[in-house]
Coordinates of C-alpha atoms in Angstrom, one line a residue:
X1 CA -66.1 37.6 25.5
X2 CA -64.1 33.9 24.5
X3 CA -61.3 33.5 27.0
X4 CA -57.9 32.6 24.7
X5 CA -56.9 29.1 25.5
X6 CA -53.8 29.1 27.8
X7 CA -50.8 27.3 26.5
X8 CA -50.5 23.8 28.2
X9 CA -47.2 22.5 29.5
X10 CA -46.8 19.8 26.8
X11 CA -47.3 23.0 24.2
X12 CA -44.5 24.7 26.1
X13 CA -42.1 21.9 26.0
X14 CA -42.9 20.9 22.3
X15 CA -42.0 24.6 21.3
X16 CA -39.2 24.5 23.5
X17 CA -37.5 21.7 22.0
X18 CA -38.4 22.9 18.4
X19 CA -36.4 26.1 19.3
X20 CA -33.7 24.5 20.7
X21 CA -33.5 22.2 17.8
X22 CA -32.9 25.1 15.3
X23 CA -30.4 26.9 17.9
X24 CA -28.2 23.6 17.6
X25 CA -24.9 23.9 15.6
X26 CA -25.4 21.7 12.6
X27 CA -22.1 22.4 11.2
X28 CA -20.4 19.2 12.5
X29 CA -23.3 16.8 10.8
X30 CA -23.0 18.7 7.7
X31 CA -19.1 18.1 7.7
X32 CA -19.4 14.6 8.9
X33 CA -22.1 13.7 6.1
X34 CA -19.6 14.8 3.1
X35 CA -17.2 11.9 3.8
X36 CA -20.1 9.5 4.5
X37 CA -21.6 10.4 1.2
X38 CA -18.2 9.8 -0.6
X39 CA -17.5 6.5 1.0
X40 CA -21.2 5.2 -0.1
X41 CA -21.1 6.5 -3.3
X42 CA -17.7 5.8 -4.5
X43 CA -16.8 2.6 -2.6
X44 CA -19.7 0.9 -1.1
X45 CA -21.6 1.4 -4.2
X46 CA -19.0 0.3 -6.6
X47 CA -18.0 -3.1 -4.4
X48 CA -21.7 -3.9 -4.4
X49 CA -21.7 -3.3 -8.0
X50 CA -18.8 -5.4 -8.6
X51 CA -20.7 -8.3 -6.4
X52 CA -23.6 -7.9 -8.5
X53 CA -21.7 -7.9 -11.9
X54 CA -19.5 -11.0 -11.0
X55 CA -22.7 -13.2 -11.0
X56 CA -24.1 -11.7 -14.5
X57 CA -23.4 -13.1 -18.0
X58 CA -20.8 -11.1 -20.2
X59 CA -22.3 -7.7 -21.4
X60 CA -21.1 -4.4 -22.3
X61 CA -23.5 -2.7 -20.2
X62 CA -25.2 -2.7 -16.7
X63 CA -28.5 -4.0 -17.7
X64 CA -29.6 -6.7 -15.3
X65 CA -30.4 -9.7 -17.6
X66 CA -30.5 -12.4 -14.7
X67 CA -27.8 -14.0 -12.5
X68 CA -25.4 -16.4 -14.2
X69 CA -22.2 -18.2 -12.9
X70 CA -20.4 -18.1 -16.3
X71 CA -17.6 -15.8 -14.9
X72 CA -16.8 -18.0 -11.9
X73 CA -17.2 -21.2 -14.2
X74 CA -14.3 -20.1 -16.0
X75 CA -12.0 -21.2 -12.7
X76 CA -13.4 -24.8 -13.7
X77 CA -13.4 -24.7 -17.5
X78 CA -10.4 -22.4 -18.4
X79 CA -6.9 -23.6 -18.0
X80 CA -5.9 -19.8 -18.0
X81 CA -8.0 -18.9 -15.2
X82 CA -6.8 -22.2 -13.0
X83 CA -3.5 -21.5 -13.9
X84 CA -3.6 -17.9 -13.1
X85 CA -5.2 -18.7 -9.9
X86 CA -2.6 -21.5 -9.0
X87 CA -0.1 -18.8 -10.1
X88 CA -1.3 -16.2 -7.4
X89 CA -1.3 -18.7 -4.7
X90 CA 2.3 -19.8 -5.3
X91 CA 4.0 -16.5 -5.5
X92 CA 1.8 -15.1 -2.5
X93 CA 3.1 -18.0 -0.5
X94 CA 6.4 -18.0 -1.8
X95 CA 7.1 -14.5 -1.6
X96 CA 5.9 -14.2 2.1
X97 CA 8.0 -17.2 2.9
X98 CA 11.2 -15.8 1.4
X99 CA 10.6 -12.3 2.8
X100 CA 10.3 -13.6 6.4
X101 CA 13.2 -15.5 6.1
X102 CA 15.1 -12.4 5.0
X103 CA 13.3 -10.1 7.0
X104 CA 13.3 -11.7 10.5
X105 CA 16.9 -12.2 10.6
X106 CA 17.7 -8.9 9.1
X107 CA 15.4 -7.4 12.0
X108 CA 16.9 -9.4 14.4
X109 CA 20.6 -8.5 13.8
X110 CA 20.0 -4.7 13.6
X111 CA 17.9 -4.9 17.0
X112 CA 20.0 -7.0 18.8
X113 CA 23.7 -7.4 17.3
X114 CA 26.2 -4.7 18.2
X115 CA 27.2 -3.8 14.7
X116 CA 28.0 -0.3 13.4
X117 CA 26.0 1.5 10.5
X118 CA 22.6 0.5 12.0
X119 CA 21.0 3.9 10.7
X120 CA 22.5 3.3 7.2
X121 CA 21.0 -0.3 7.2
X122 CA 17.6 0.9 7.9
X123 CA 17.8 3.7 5.5
X124 CA 19.0 1.7 2.8
X125 CA 16.8 -1.0 3.7
X126 CA 13.8 1.1 3.1
X127 CA 14.8 2.1 -0.7
X128 CA 13.3 -1.2 -2.5
X129 CA 9.9 0.1 -1.1
X130 CA 10.5 3.7 -2.5
X131 CA 11.0 2.6 -5.9
X132 CA 8.0 1.5 -8.1
X133 CA 8.0 -2.5 -8.2
X134 CA 7.4 -2.4 -12.1
X135 CA 10.6 -0.2 -12.3
X136 CA 12.6 -3.1 -10.6
X137 CA 11.0 -5.5 -12.4
X138 CA 12.3 -4.0 -16.1
X139 CA 15.9 -3.4 -14.5
X140 CA 15.9 -7.0 -13.4
X141 CA 15.5 -7.7 -17.1
X142 CA 18.9 -5.8 -17.9
X143 CA 20.4 -7.8 -15.2
X144 CA 19.1 -11.3 -15.4
X145 CA 17.1 -11.1 -18.8
X146 CA 18.0 -13.3 -21.7
X147 CA 21.1 -11.0 -22.5
X148 CA 21.3 -9.6 -19.1
X149 CA 24.6 -8.5 -17.8
X150 CA 24.3 -10.9 -14.4
X151 CA 23.2 -13.8 -16.5
X152 CA 25.7 -13.4 -19.1
X153 CA 28.3 -13.2 -16.4
X154 CA 27.3 -16.0 -14.0
X155 CA 26.5 -18.4 -17.3
X156 CA 30.2 -17.7 -18.5
X157 CA 31.4 -18.6 -14.9
X158 CA 29.6 -21.6 -14.4
X159 CA 29.4 -22.8 -18.0
X160 CA 32.1 -25.3 -17.4
X161 CA 30.2 -26.7 -14.6
X162 CA 27.2 -27.4 -16.8
X163 CA 25.2 -24.9 -14.7
X164 CA 23.0 -22.5 -16.8
X165 CA 21.1 -19.5 -14.9
X166 CA 17.3 -19.2 -15.9
X167 CA 16.2 -16.0 -17.4
X168 CA 14.3 -13.3 -15.2
X169 CA 10.8 -14.3 -17.0
X170 CA 8.2 -16.5 -15.4
X171 CA 7.6 -17.4 -12.0
X172 CA 11.0 -17.7 -11.0
X173 CA 11.4 -14.0 -12.0
X174 CA 8.3 -12.7 -10.4
X175 CA 9.0 -14.5 -6.9
X176 CA 12.7 -13.1 -6.8
X177 CA 11.7 -9.4 -7.7
X178 CA 8.9 -9.4 -5.2
X179 CA 10.8 -10.8 -2.5
X180 CA 13.3 -8.2 -2.9
X181 CA 10.8 -5.5 -3.3
X182 CA 8.6 -6.5 -0.1
X183 CA 11.1 -7.9 2.3
X184 CA 11.4 -4.0 3.8
X185 CA 8.0 -4.6 5.3
X186 CA 9.1 -7.6 7.1
X187 CA 12.4 -5.9 8.1
X188 CA 11.1 -2.7 9.5
X189 CA 8.4 -4.3 11.7
X190 CA 10.7 -7.4 12.7
X191 CA 13.2 -4.9 13.9
X192 CA 10.6 -2.5 15.7
X193 CA 9.7 -5.5 17.5
X194 CA 12.7 -7.0 18.6
X195 CA 14.0 -3.6 19.8
X196 CA 11.0 -2.5 21.7
X197 CA 10.3 -6.3 23.3
X198 CA 11.1 -6.4 27.1
X199 CA 14.0 -8.5 27.5
X200 CA 13.3 -9.3 31.4
X201 CA 11.4 -12.7 30.3
X202 CA 14.5 -13.8 28.2
X203 CA 16.8 -13.0 31.1
X204 CA 14.7 -14.9 33.5
X205 CA 14.9 -18.1 30.9
X206 CA 18.4 -17.5 30.6
X207 CA 19.0 -17.5 34.6
X208 CA 16.8 -20.7 34.5
X209 CA 19.4 -22.2 32.5
X210 CA 17.8 -22.4 29.1
X211 CA 19.8 -22.3 25.9
X212 CA 19.5 -19.3 23.5
X213 CA 18.0 -21.1 20.6
X214 CA 15.4 -22.3 23.1
X215 CA 14.7 -18.9 24.4
X216 CA 14.5 -17.5 21.1
X217 CA 11.8 -20.0 19.8
X218 CA 9.6 -20.1 23.0
X219 CA 10.0 -16.5 24.4
X220 CA 11.6 -14.0 22.0
X221 CA 9.6 -15.3 18.8
X222 CA 6.0 -15.6 20.6
X223 CA 6.6 -11.9 21.8
X224 CA 7.0 -10.4 18.2
X225 CA 4.7 -12.8 16.5
X226 CA 1.6 -10.1 16.3
X227 CA 4.3 -7.8 14.5
X228 CA 5.5 -10.7 12.1
X229 CA 1.7 -11.8 11.3
X230 CA 0.9 -8.3 10.5
X231 CA 4.1 -8.0 8.2
X232 CA 3.2 -11.7 6.7
X233 CA -0.1 -10.5 5.8
X234 CA 0.9 -7.3 4.5
X235 CA 3.4 -8.8 2.1
X236 CA 0.8 -11.4 1.0
X237 CA -1.6 -9.0 0.2
X238 CA 1.0 -6.8 -1.8
X239 CA 2.2 -9.9 -3.9
X240 CA -1.1 -11.3 -4.8
X241 CA -2.4 -8.0 -5.9
X242 CA 0.8 -6.7 -7.6
X243 CA 0.2 -6.0 -11.2
X244 CA 3.2 -4.3 -12.6
X245 CA 6.0 -7.0 -11.9
X246 CA 3.9 -10.0 -13.5
X247 CA 3.0 -7.8 -16.3
X248 CA 6.6 -7.2 -17.1
X249 CA 8.4 -10.3 -16.3
X250 CA 5.5 -12.9 -16.0
X251 CA 6.0 -14.2 -19.8
X252 CA 3.3 -16.8 -20.1
X253 CA 2.4 -16.9 -16.7
X254 CA -0.5 -14.8 -15.7
X255 CA -1.7 -14.2 -12.2
X256 CA -5.2 -12.6 -11.1
X257 CA -4.1 -8.9 -11.6
X258 CA -2.9 -9.2 -15.0
X259 CA -5.9 -11.6 -16.0
X260 CA -8.0 -9.0 -15.0
X261 CA -6.2 -6.4 -17.1
X262 CA -6.3 -9.0 -20.0
X263 CA -10.1 -9.3 -20.0
X264 CA -10.7 -5.4 -19.8
X265 CA -8.2 -4.4 -22.1
X266 CA -8.5 -7.2 -24.7
X267 CA -12.1 -7.8 -24.5
X268 CA -14.0 -5.0 -22.5
X269 CA -15.3 -7.9 -20.3
X270 CA -16.1 -5.9 -17.4
X271 CA -18.5 -8.6 -15.8
X272 CA -15.9 -11.5 -16.2
X273 CA -13.1 -8.9 -14.8
X274 CA -15.5 -8.5 -11.7
X275 CA -15.9 -12.3 -11.4
X276 CA -12.1 -12.5 -11.2
X277 CA -11.9 -9.5 -8.6
X278 CA -14.4 -11.1 -6.4
X279 CA -12.0 -14.4 -6.4
X280 CA -9.1 -11.9 -5.3
X281 CA -11.0 -10.2 -2.8
X282 CA -12.4 -13.6 -1.1
X283 CA -8.7 -14.9 -1.0
X284 CA -7.5 -11.9 0.7
X285 CA -10.2 -11.9 3.4
X286 CA -9.5 -15.5 4.0
X287 CA -5.8 -14.9 4.8
X288 CA -7.0 -11.7 6.8
X289 CA -9.2 -14.1 8.7
X290 CA -6.6 -16.8 9.0
X291 CA -4.0 -14.3 10.3
X292 CA -6.0 -12.9 12.8
X293 CA -7.3 -16.2 14.2
X294 CA -3.5 -17.4 14.5
X295 CA -2.2 -14.4 16.4
X296 CA -5.2 -14.1 18.6
X297 CA -4.7 -17.6 19.5
X298 CA -0.9 -17.1 20.4
X299 CA -1.2 -13.8 22.3
X300 CA 1.7 -12.8 24.9
X301 CA 2.1 -9.8 27.3
X302 CA 4.5 -8.8 29.4
X303 CA 2.6 -8.1 32.9
X304 CA 5.4 -6.0 34.7
X305 CA 5.7 -2.3 33.8
X306 CA 9.3 -2.3 34.5
X307 CA 11.8 -3.0 31.8
X308 CA 15.7 -3.4 31.6
X309 CA 18.1 -2.5 28.8
X310 CA 18.4 -4.8 25.8
X311 CA 21.8 -6.5 26.0
X312 CA 23.5 -6.5 22.7
X313 CA 25.0 -9.6 21.3
X314 CA 28.8 -8.7 21.0
X315 CA 30.1 -12.1 19.7
X316 CA 32.6 -11.3 16.9
X317 CA 31.3 -14.5 14.8
X318 CA 27.7 -13.0 15.2
X319 CA 28.7 -9.6 14.3
X320 CA 30.3 -10.9 10.9
X321 CA 27.3 -13.1 10.2
X322 CA 25.2 -10.1 10.7
X323 CA 27.2 -7.8 8.5
X324 CA 27.8 -10.4 5.9
X325 CA 24.0 -11.5 5.5
X326 CA 22.7 -7.8 5.8
X327 CA 25.2 -6.6 3.3
X328 CA 24.4 -9.2 0.6
X329 CA 20.6 -8.7 0.9
X330 CA 21.1 -4.8 0.6
X331 CA 23.2 -5.3 -2.6
X332 CA 21.1 -7.4 -4.2
X333 CA 17.9 -5.2 -3.2
X334 CA 19.6 -2.2 -4.3
X335 CA 20.9 -3.6 -7.6
X336 CA 18.1 -2.1 -9.7
X337 CA 18.5 1.3 -8.4
X338 CA 22.2 1.2 -9.3
X339 CA 21.2 -0.3 -12.9
X340 CA 18.7 2.3 -13.5
X341 CA 20.6 5.0 -12.9
X342 CA 23.4 3.8 -15.3
X343 CA 21.3 2.9 -17.9
X344 CA 19.3 6.4 -17.9
X345 CA 22.7 7.5 -19.8
X346 CA 22.8 4.8 -22.4
X347 CA 20.7 3.8 -25.2
X348 CA 20.8 0.0 -24.8
X349 CA 22.6 -2.9 -22.5
X350 CA 23.3 -6.1 -23.8
X351 CA 25.7 -8.4 -22.8
X352 CA 28.1 -7.1 -19.7
X353 CA 28.3 -3.2 -20.6
X354 CA 25.9 -0.6 -21.8
X355 CA 26.3 0.6 -25.1
X356 CA 25.6 4.2 -26.8
X357 CA 26.3 6.9 -23.9
X358 CA 23.8 9.7 -24.5
X359 CA 22.2 12.5 -22.6
X360 CA 19.2 12.7 -25.0
X361 CA 17.0 10.4 -22.6
X362 CA 17.0 13.1 -20.3
X363 CA 16.8 16.1 -22.8
X364 CA 13.6 14.3 -24.3
X365 CA 11.8 14.4 -21.0
X366 CA 10.5 18.2 -21.3
X367 CA 9.4 17.7 -24.8
X368 CA 7.8 14.1 -24.5
X369 CA 6.7 13.8 -20.7
X370 CA 5.6 17.3 -20.0
X371 CA 1.6 16.5 -20.0
X372 CA 2.6 12.7 -17.9
X373 CA 4.6 14.9 -15.5
X374 CA 1.9 17.6 -15.0
X375 CA -0.9 14.9 -14.7
X376 CA 1.3 13.1 -12.1
X377 CA 1.9 16.0 -10.0
X378 CA -1.3 17.5 -10.5
X379 CA -3.4 14.3 -9.9
X380 CA -1.2 13.4 -6.7
X381 CA -1.2 16.6 -4.9
X382 CA -5.0 17.3 -5.3
X383 CA -5.6 13.4 -4.0
X384 CA -3.0 13.9 -1.3
X385 CA -5.0 17.3 -0.2
X386 CA -8.5 15.4 -0.4
X387 CA -7.1 12.3 1.4
X388 CA -5.8 14.4 4.3
X389 CA -9.1 16.3 4.6
X390 CA -11.4 13.0 4.3
X391 CA -8.9 10.6 6.6
X392 CA -8.8 13.5 9.2
X393 CA -12.7 14.1 9.5
X394 CA -13.2 10.3 9.6
X395 CA -10.5 9.8 12.0
X396 CA -12.0 12.5 14.2
X397 CA -15.6 10.8 14.1
X398 CA -14.5 7.1 14.8
X399 CA -12.1 8.4 17.6
X400 CA -14.1 11.2 19.2
X401 CA -17.5 10.9 18.5
X402 CA -17.7 7.3 18.2
X403 CA -21.1 6.7 16.4
X404 CA -22.8 3.1 16.7
X405 CA -21.5 2.6 13.2
X406 CA -17.7 3.4 14.1
X407 CA -16.6 -0.1 13.4
X408 CA -18.3 -0.5 10.3
X409 CA -17.0 3.0 9.3
X410 CA -13.5 1.9 10.1
X411 CA -13.5 -1.2 8.3
X412 CA -15.1 0.6 5.0
X413 CA -12.2 3.0 5.2
X414 CA -9.3 0.2 5.8
X415 CA -10.8 -2.2 3.3
X416 CA -9.1 -0.6 0.3
X417 CA -5.8 -0.9 1.8
X418 CA -5.8 -4.5 1.5
X419 CA -7.4 -4.8 -1.7
X420 CA -5.4 -5.0 -5.0
X421 CA -5.3 -1.8 -7.1
X422 CA -7.0 -3.5 -9.9
X423 CA -9.8 -4.7 -7.9
X424 CA -10.7 -0.9 -7.0
X425 CA -10.2 -0.2 -10.7
X426 CA -12.7 -2.8 -11.7
X427 CA -15.1 -1.6 -9.2
X428 CA -15.2 1.7 -10.4
X429 CA -15.5 0.9 -14.1
X430 CA -18.2 -1.6 -12.9
X431 CA -20.0 1.3 -11.4
X432 CA -19.3 4.4 -13.4
X433 CA -18.8 3.1 -17.1
X434 CA -21.0 2.5 -20.2
X435 CA -24.5 3.5 -19.8
X436 CA -24.0 4.4 -15.9
X437 CA -26.0 7.1 -14.1
X438 CA -22.5 8.8 -13.5
X439 CA -20.3 8.2 -16.3
X440 CA -16.4 9.0 -15.3
X441 CA -14.3 6.8 -17.4
X442 CA -11.3 8.5 -18.9
X443 CA -11.6 11.3 -16.7
X444 CA -9.4 13.0 -14.3
X445 CA -12.2 12.8 -11.7
X446 CA -12.0 8.9 -11.5
X447 CA -8.4 8.7 -11.1
X448 CA -8.9 11.1 -8.1
X449 CA -11.4 9.1 -6.7
X450 CA -9.6 6.1 -7.0
X451 CA -6.4 7.6 -5.4
X452 CA -8.5 8.6 -2.5
X453 CA -10.3 5.4 -2.2
X454 CA -6.7 3.5 -2.2
X455 CA -4.5 6.1 0.0
X456 CA -7.2 7.5 2.3
X457 CA -6.4 4.8 4.8
X458 CA -2.8 6.0 5.4
X459 CA -3.7 9.5 6.5
X460 CA -6.8 7.9 8.4
X461 CA -4.9 5.5 10.3
X462 CA -2.1 7.8 11.1
X463 CA -4.6 10.4 12.7
X464 CA -6.6 7.8 14.7
X465 CA -3.5 6.5 16.2
X466 CA -2.7 10.2 17.2
X467 CA -6.0 10.9 18.7
X468 CA -6.0 7.8 20.7
X469 CA -3.0 9.4 22.5
X470 CA -4.3 12.7 23.0
X471 CA -6.5 13.8 25.8
X472 CA -9.8 15.5 24.8
X473 CA -9.9 17.8 27.8
X474 CA -8.9 20.8 25.7
X475 CA -11.4 20.2 23.0
X476 CA -13.9 19.8 25.7
X477 CA -12.8 23.2 27.4
X478 CA -13.1 24.9 24.1
X479 CA -16.7 23.8 23.7
X480 CA -17.4 24.5 27.4
X481 CA -16.4 28.4 26.9
X482 CA -19.0 28.4 24.1
X483 CA -16.8 27.7 21.0
X484 CA -18.6 26.2 18.3
X485 CA -17.6 22.8 17.2
X486 CA -16.1 24.2 13.8
X487 CA -14.0 26.4 15.7
X488 CA -12.9 24.0 18.1
X489 CA -12.0 21.5 15.3
X490 CA -10.2 24.3 13.4
X491 CA -8.3 26.1 16.2
X492 CA -7.6 23.1 18.6
X493 CA -8.0 19.5 17.1
X494 CA -6.3 20.1 14.0
X495 CA -2.9 21.7 15.3
X496 CA -2.7 18.7 17.6
X497 CA -3.1 16.1 15.1
X498 CA -1.2 18.2 12.3
X499 CA 2.2 16.2 12.6
X500 CA 0.3 12.9 11.7
X501 CA -1.7 14.5 8.9
X502 CA 1.6 15.7 7.5
X503 CA 3.1 12.1 8.0
X504 CA 0.2 10.3 6.3
X505 CA 0.0 12.9 3.5
X506 CA 3.9 12.7 2.4
X507 CA 3.5 8.7 2.5
X508 CA 0.2 9.3 0.6
X509 CA 1.9 11.6 -2.0
X510 CA 4.9 9.3 -2.3
X511 CA 3.0 6.5 -3.1
X512 CA 0.6 8.3 -5.2
X513 CA 3.5 9.6 -7.7
X514 CA 4.3 5.7 -8.5
X515 CA 0.6 4.4 -8.7
X516 CA 0.4 1.9 -11.6
X517 CA -2.0 -0.9 -10.8
X518 CA -5.0 1.5 -10.1
X519 CA -4.5 4.1 -12.9
X520 CA -3.6 1.4 -15.9
X521 CA -7.1 0.4 -16.1
X522 CA -8.9 4.0 -15.7
X523 CA -6.7 6.3 -17.5
X524 CA -7.1 8.0 -20.9
X525 CA -4.7 9.6 -23.5
X526 CA -5.5 12.9 -21.8
X527 CA -4.8 11.6 -18.2
X528 CA -1.7 9.4 -18.7
X529 CA 0.8 9.6 -15.8
X530 CA 4.5 9.2 -15.7
X531 CA 4.2 5.3 -14.3
X532 CA 2.0 4.7 -17.3
X533 CA 4.5 6.4 -19.6
X534 CA 7.3 4.3 -18.1
X535 CA 5.3 0.9 -18.5
X536 CA 4.9 1.6 -22.1
X537 CA 8.4 2.4 -23.0
X538 CA 9.5 -0.7 -21.2
X539 CA 6.8 -2.6 -23.3
X540 CA 8.1 -1.0 -26.5
X541 CA 11.7 -1.8 -25.6
X542 CA 12.7 1.9 -25.1
X543 CA 14.8 0.9 -21.6
X544 CA 16.6 4.5 -21.8
X545 CA 13.5 6.5 -21.8
X546 CA 12.1 4.2 -19.1
X547 CA 15.1 4.5 -17.0
X548 CA 15.6 8.5 -17.5
X549 CA 12.0 8.9 -16.3
X550 CA 12.4 6.2 -13.4
X551 CA 15.3 8.0 -12.0
X552 CA 13.5 11.4 -12.2
X553 CA 10.7 9.8 -10.2
X554 CA 13.1 8.4 -7.8
X555 CA 14.6 11.6 -7.1
X556 CA 11.4 13.4 -6.6
X557 CA 10.2 10.8 -4.2
X558 CA 13.5 10.2 -2.2
X559 CA 13.6 14.3 -2.0
X560 CA 10.1 14.3 -0.6
X561 CA 10.8 11.7 2.0
X562 CA 14.3 13.2 2.9
X563 CA 12.6 16.3 3.1
X564 CA 10.2 15.2 5.6
X565 CA 12.5 13.4 7.9
X566 CA 14.9 16.4 8.2
X567 CA 11.7 18.6 9.0
X568 CA 10.4 16.3 11.7
X569 CA 13.6 14.9 12.7
X570 CA 12.4 11.3 12.4
X571 CA 14.4 8.1 10.3
X572 CA 13.2 7.5 6.7
X573 CA 11.9 4.2 7.5
X574 CA 9.4 5.5 10.3
X575 CA 7.2 7.0 7.5
X576 CA 6.5 3.5 6.2
X577 CA 5.8 1.6 9.3
X578 CA 2.4 2.2 8.7
X579 CA 2.1 -0.6 6.2

């Protein structure tokens, strides 16, 4: 009788490894695979497609007919392209300069000067960011347009001196409107930097006999430089990628985002729009690199762990200067909000006073805007929920699991944060329109995807920052006690990071309700939202209807932010410091 072969050690070890493999909990890998697949399909693939189409000749389909530099050559041969590129540079640099010029002193005054009403100034100083930029643009048309109230008054006042105020249309208007829209980013970040910097170095320099101006230039300013650099980058990226303001008051002066819209909406030249988008991305990436290099070259740290209390400047002259400066900026930047509320109760506004008092602008909303209101809330709420899920999972992966590609994953998620909305739209159009393997144009799906791509960074960054401050010992204890990964994540991790998820989600929701630059190229008649309806009403000259819709939007957004602040006990400005 033949003996059975005895199992060897290698066979037993192999069987044990196979058994242990199938006994493992694969839930986390399956959960992690979902956001990875989403990022690969709806972000990396569209951006790669955009890059390829930027070097293809104009065509209506995605069929590759060979490489061509025709799209990029337009920046050499076309006067419109060259002028648009130049205008984008001028606007980006000018708006950044003026925002720094306004925001740094405001931040310093509120943080370092003893003045009443600081909380009020901080709260009012964030309102221009809450209002959609294109809404602010058309209210400035009412104020400084050809027959605007402020322009009419100033021309009457300065007429005897031979001075005539220019209208809001063109480069002057775009720079003014963007500056008064984006200065809160610099103001809030500068205030935080000045308020949190350790004053011991300044006190030491003062004891050594240094003048206050010298101390500010050589000690205070270098300490807050990283925050100011981040604020400058944020303003430049927002300014160079803004679509709403140039489309309404730009007039004949095109910029890159409006040029992209012109190519798509006028000629359906997706490849040409991709070429413009690539140039826009290259400019943004270059500025990002320059900003990082400049900040890294001048990095300062306070070695001592001890701190002393900030000494407020109590000089009467300085307090008056601070109040007057902050007051003028706040009044100028809040004029659009005041104007739009007044305009919503009238039919037109020419000259010094509005005409035709009516409640019809509001009464008409349920009948003419019910579909747009549903789309705005449905798309914003659904996208916010998905952003919260996607951002939380990706943040958990990068901060807790730390895979080898964590840095690449972080870059992939955060890249859309610095990309203009029109660039994201073009990327999705280039990948999922025409005869694409997955056609999504004109659907709710493509809008949800575009919103997720652009706004997931808010939740991701909020949760990631929270996770870096949380000790993982509770999660490890749950795992050691035999709990599955999914149970630990659901019962331990999520409750710990829930406040940051809520904060990021609220910021996501409020910005999505105002979104225009992304949806303007992706919507259809069925998926039109309130911002698109407001934009169309302005283009048609129906300012009363546009104002009423804008007021509704502002009230909803403000109520959400105010409710979050009351619930969490934080200031309104804190929700926007992530920018």
